[in-house]
PDB file of C-alpha atoms in Angstrom:
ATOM      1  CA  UNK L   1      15.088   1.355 -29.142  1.00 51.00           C
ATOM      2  CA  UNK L   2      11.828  -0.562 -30.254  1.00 63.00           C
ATOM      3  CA  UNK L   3       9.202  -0.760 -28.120  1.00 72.00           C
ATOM      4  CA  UNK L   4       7.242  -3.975 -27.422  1.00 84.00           C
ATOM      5  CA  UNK L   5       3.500  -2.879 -29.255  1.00 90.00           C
ATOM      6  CA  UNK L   6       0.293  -4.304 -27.621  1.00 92.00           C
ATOM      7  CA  UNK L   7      -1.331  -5.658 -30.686  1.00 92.00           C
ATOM      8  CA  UNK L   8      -4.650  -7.322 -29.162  1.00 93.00           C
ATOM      9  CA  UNK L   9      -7.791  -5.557 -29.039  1.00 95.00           C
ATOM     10  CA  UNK L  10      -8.920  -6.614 -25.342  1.00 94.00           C
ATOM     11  CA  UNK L  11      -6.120  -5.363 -24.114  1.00 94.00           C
ATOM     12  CA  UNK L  12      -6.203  -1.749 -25.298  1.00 95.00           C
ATOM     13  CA  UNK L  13      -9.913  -2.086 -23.720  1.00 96.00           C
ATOM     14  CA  UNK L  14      -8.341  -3.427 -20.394  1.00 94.00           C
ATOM     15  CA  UNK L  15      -6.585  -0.538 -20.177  1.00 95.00           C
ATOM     16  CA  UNK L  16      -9.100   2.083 -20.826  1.00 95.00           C
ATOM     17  CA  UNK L  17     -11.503   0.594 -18.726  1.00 96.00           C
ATOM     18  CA  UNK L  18      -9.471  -0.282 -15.509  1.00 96.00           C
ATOM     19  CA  UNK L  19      -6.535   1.621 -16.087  1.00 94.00           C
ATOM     20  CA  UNK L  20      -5.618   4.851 -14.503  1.00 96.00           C
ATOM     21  CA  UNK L  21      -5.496   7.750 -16.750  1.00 96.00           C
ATOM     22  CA  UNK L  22      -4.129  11.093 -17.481  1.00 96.00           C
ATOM     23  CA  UNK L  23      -5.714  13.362 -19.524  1.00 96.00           C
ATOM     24  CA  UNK L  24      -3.776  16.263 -21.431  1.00 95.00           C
ATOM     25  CA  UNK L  25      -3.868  18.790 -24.055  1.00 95.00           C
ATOM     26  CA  UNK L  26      -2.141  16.759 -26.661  1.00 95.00           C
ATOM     27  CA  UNK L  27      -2.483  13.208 -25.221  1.00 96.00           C
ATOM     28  CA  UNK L  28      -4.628  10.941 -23.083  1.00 97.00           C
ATOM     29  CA  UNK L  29      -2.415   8.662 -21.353  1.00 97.00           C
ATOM     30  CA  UNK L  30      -3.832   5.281 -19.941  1.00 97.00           C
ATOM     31  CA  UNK L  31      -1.424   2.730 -17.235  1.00 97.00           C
ATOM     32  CA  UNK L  32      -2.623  -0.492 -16.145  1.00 95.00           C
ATOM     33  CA  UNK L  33      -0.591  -3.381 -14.901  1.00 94.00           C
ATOM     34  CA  UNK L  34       0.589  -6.367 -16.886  1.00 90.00           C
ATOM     35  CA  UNK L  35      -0.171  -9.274 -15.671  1.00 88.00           C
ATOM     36  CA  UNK L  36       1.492 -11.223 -18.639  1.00 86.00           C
ATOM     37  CA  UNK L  37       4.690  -9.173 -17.379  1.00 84.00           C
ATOM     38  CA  UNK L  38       6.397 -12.246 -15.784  1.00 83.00           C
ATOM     39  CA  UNK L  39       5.732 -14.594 -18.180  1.00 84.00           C
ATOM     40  CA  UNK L  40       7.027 -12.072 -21.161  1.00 83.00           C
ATOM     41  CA  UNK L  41      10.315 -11.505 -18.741  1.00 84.00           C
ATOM     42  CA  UNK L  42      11.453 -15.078 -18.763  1.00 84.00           C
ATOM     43  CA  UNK L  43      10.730 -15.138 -22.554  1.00 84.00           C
ATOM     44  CA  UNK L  44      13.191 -11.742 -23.035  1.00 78.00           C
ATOM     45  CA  UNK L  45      16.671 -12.383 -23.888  1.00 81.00           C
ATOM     46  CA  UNK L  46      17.666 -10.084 -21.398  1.00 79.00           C
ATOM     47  CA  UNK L  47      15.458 -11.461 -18.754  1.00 84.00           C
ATOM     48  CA  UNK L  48      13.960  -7.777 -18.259  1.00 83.00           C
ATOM     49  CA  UNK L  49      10.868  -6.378 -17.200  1.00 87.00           C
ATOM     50  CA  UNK L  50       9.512  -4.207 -20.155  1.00 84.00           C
ATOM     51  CA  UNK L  51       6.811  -2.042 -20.777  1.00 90.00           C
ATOM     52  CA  UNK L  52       4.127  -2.696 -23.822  1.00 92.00           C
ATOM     53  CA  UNK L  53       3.141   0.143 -25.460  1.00 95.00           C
ATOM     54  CA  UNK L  54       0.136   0.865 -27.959  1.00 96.00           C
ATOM     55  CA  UNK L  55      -0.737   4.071 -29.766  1.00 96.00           C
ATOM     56  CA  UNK L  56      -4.132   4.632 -30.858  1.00 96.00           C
ATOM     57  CA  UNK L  57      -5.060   7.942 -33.159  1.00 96.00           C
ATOM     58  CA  UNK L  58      -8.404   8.936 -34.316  1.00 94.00           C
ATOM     59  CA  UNK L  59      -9.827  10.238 -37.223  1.00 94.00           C
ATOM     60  CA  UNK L  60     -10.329  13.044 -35.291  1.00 92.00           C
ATOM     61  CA  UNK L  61      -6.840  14.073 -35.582  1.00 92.00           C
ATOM     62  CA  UNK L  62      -7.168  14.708 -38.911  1.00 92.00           C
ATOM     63  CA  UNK L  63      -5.924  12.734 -42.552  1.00 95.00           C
ATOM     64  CA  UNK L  64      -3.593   9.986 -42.899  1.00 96.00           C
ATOM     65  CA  UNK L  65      -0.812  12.388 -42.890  1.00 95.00           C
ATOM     66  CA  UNK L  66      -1.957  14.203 -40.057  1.00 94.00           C
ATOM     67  CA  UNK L  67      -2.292  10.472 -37.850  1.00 95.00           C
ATOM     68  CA  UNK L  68       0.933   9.942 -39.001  1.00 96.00           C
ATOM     69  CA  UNK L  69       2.502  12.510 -38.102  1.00 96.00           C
ATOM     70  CA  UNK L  70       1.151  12.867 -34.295  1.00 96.00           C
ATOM     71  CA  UNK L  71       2.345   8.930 -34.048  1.00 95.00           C
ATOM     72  CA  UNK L  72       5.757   9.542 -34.960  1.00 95.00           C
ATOM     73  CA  UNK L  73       5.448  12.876 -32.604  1.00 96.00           C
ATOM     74  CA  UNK L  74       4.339  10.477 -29.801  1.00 96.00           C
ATOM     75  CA  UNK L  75       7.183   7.467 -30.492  1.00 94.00           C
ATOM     76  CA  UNK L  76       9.675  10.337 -30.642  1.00 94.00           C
ATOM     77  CA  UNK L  77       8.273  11.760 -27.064  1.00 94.00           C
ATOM     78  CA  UNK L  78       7.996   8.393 -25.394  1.00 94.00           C
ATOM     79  CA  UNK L  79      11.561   7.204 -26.661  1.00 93.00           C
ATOM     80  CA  UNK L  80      13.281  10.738 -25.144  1.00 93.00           C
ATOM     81  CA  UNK L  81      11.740   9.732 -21.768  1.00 92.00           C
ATOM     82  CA  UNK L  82      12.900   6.034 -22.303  1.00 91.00           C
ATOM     83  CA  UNK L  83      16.245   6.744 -23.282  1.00 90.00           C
ATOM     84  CA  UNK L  84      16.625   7.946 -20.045  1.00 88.00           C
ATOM     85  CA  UNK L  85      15.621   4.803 -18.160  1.00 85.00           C
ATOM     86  CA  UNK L  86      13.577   6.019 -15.359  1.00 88.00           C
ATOM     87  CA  UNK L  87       9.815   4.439 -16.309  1.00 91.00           C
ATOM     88  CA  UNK L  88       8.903   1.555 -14.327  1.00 92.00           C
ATOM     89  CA  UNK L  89       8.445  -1.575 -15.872  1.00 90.00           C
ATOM     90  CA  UNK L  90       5.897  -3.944 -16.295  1.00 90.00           C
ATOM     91  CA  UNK L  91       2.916  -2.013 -17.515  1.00 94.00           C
ATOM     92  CA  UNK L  92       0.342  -1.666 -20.341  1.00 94.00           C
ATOM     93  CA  UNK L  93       0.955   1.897 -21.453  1.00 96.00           C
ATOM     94  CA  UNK L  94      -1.611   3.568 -24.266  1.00 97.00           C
ATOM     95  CA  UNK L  95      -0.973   6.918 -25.422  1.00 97.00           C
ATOM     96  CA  UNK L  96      -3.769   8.057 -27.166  1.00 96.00           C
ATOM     97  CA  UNK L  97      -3.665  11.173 -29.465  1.00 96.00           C
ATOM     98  CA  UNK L  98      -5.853  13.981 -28.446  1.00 94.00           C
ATOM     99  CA  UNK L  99      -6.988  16.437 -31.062  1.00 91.00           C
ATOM    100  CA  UNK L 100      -5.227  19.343 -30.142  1.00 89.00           C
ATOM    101  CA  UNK L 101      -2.129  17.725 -31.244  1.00 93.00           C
ATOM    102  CA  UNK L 102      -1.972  18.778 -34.799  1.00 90.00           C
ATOM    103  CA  UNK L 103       0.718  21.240 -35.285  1.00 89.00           C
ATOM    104  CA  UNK L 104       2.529  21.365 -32.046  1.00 93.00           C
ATOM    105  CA  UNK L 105       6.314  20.181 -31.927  1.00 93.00           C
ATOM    106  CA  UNK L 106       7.729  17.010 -30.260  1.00 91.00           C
ATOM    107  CA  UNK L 107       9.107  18.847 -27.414  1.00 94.00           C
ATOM    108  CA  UNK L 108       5.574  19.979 -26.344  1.00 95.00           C
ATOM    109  CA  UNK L 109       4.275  16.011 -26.109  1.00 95.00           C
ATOM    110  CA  UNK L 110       7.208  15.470 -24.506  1.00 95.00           C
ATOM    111  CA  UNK L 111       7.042  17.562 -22.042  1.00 95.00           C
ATOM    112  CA  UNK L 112       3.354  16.470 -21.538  1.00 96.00           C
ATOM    113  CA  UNK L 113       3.973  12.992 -21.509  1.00 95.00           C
ATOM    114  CA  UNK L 114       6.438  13.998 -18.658  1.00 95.00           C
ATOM    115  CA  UNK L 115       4.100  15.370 -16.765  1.00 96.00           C
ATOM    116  CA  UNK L 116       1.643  12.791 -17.289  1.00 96.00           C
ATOM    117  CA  UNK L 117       3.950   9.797 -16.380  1.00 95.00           C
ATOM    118  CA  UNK L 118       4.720  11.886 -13.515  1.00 94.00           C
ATOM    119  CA  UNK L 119       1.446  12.253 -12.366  1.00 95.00           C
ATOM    120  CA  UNK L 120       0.223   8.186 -12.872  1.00 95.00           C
ATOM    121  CA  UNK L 121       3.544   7.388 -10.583  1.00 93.00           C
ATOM    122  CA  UNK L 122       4.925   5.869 -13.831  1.00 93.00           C
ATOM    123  CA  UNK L 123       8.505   7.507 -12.846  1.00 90.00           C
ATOM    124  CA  UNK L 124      10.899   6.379 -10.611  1.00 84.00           C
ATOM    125  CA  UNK L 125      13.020   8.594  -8.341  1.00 79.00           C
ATOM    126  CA  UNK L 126      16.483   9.215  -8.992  1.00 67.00           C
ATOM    127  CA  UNK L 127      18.402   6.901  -6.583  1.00 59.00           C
ATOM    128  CA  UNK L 128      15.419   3.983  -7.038  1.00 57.00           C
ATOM    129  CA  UNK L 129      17.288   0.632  -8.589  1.00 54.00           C
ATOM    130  CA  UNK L 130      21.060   2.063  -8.308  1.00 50.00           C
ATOM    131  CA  UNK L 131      23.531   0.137  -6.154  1.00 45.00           C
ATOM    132  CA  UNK L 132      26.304   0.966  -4.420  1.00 40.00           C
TER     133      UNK L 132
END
């Protein structure tokens, strides 16, 4: 599934400077609420709350191939966790590369960015939004 990319400059700066943020090995995650998020709802086909998502890699990281590489590393992490449908909604989300993650393996950022969702309240419990 494609995620919804935050695009504008101020807003990765929103988020960095009054987000909350989690910190890792691999990746520095930043969470700050959207306050577009209603407005972008009504506009969605599916009349859904979603989440907008940027990715920012330095040059620390390394080359071109070497950005590239921990982007697609970090889409492939955040998409696992997605797939599963148990991130809240209606949130500026930045995952920002660290530069230990050159040469570690998909799983490892996804386990991170697990933990780090986890840890911003980013996750909902298990019986959260089900119905009987």
């Amino acid at each position: 599934m494609k995620f919804t990319a935050i695009r504008e400059n101020h807003l990765y700066q929103k988020a960095y400077h009054k987000g909350t943020r989690f910190v890792g090995k691999t990746v520095a995650v930043f969470v700050l609420r959207d306050h577009a998020a209603k407005r972008l709802m009504l506009a969605h086909p599916q009349k859904k709350y979603h989440n907008r998502i940027g990715l920012a890699v330095t040059k620390k990281t390394g080359g071109a191939v070497a950005r590239n590489r921990a982007k697609r590393i970090i889409r492939a992490g955040w998409q696992a966790i997605e797939r599963e449908g148990n991130i809240r909604t209606g949130y500026l989300v930045v995952l920002s590369a660290r530069p230990g993650i050159t040469g570690v393996k998909s799983q490892d950022v996804e386990r991170e960015l697990r933990y780090a969702l986890a840890k911003l309240n980013m996750l909902r419990p298990a019986d959260e939004g089900k119905t009987l």
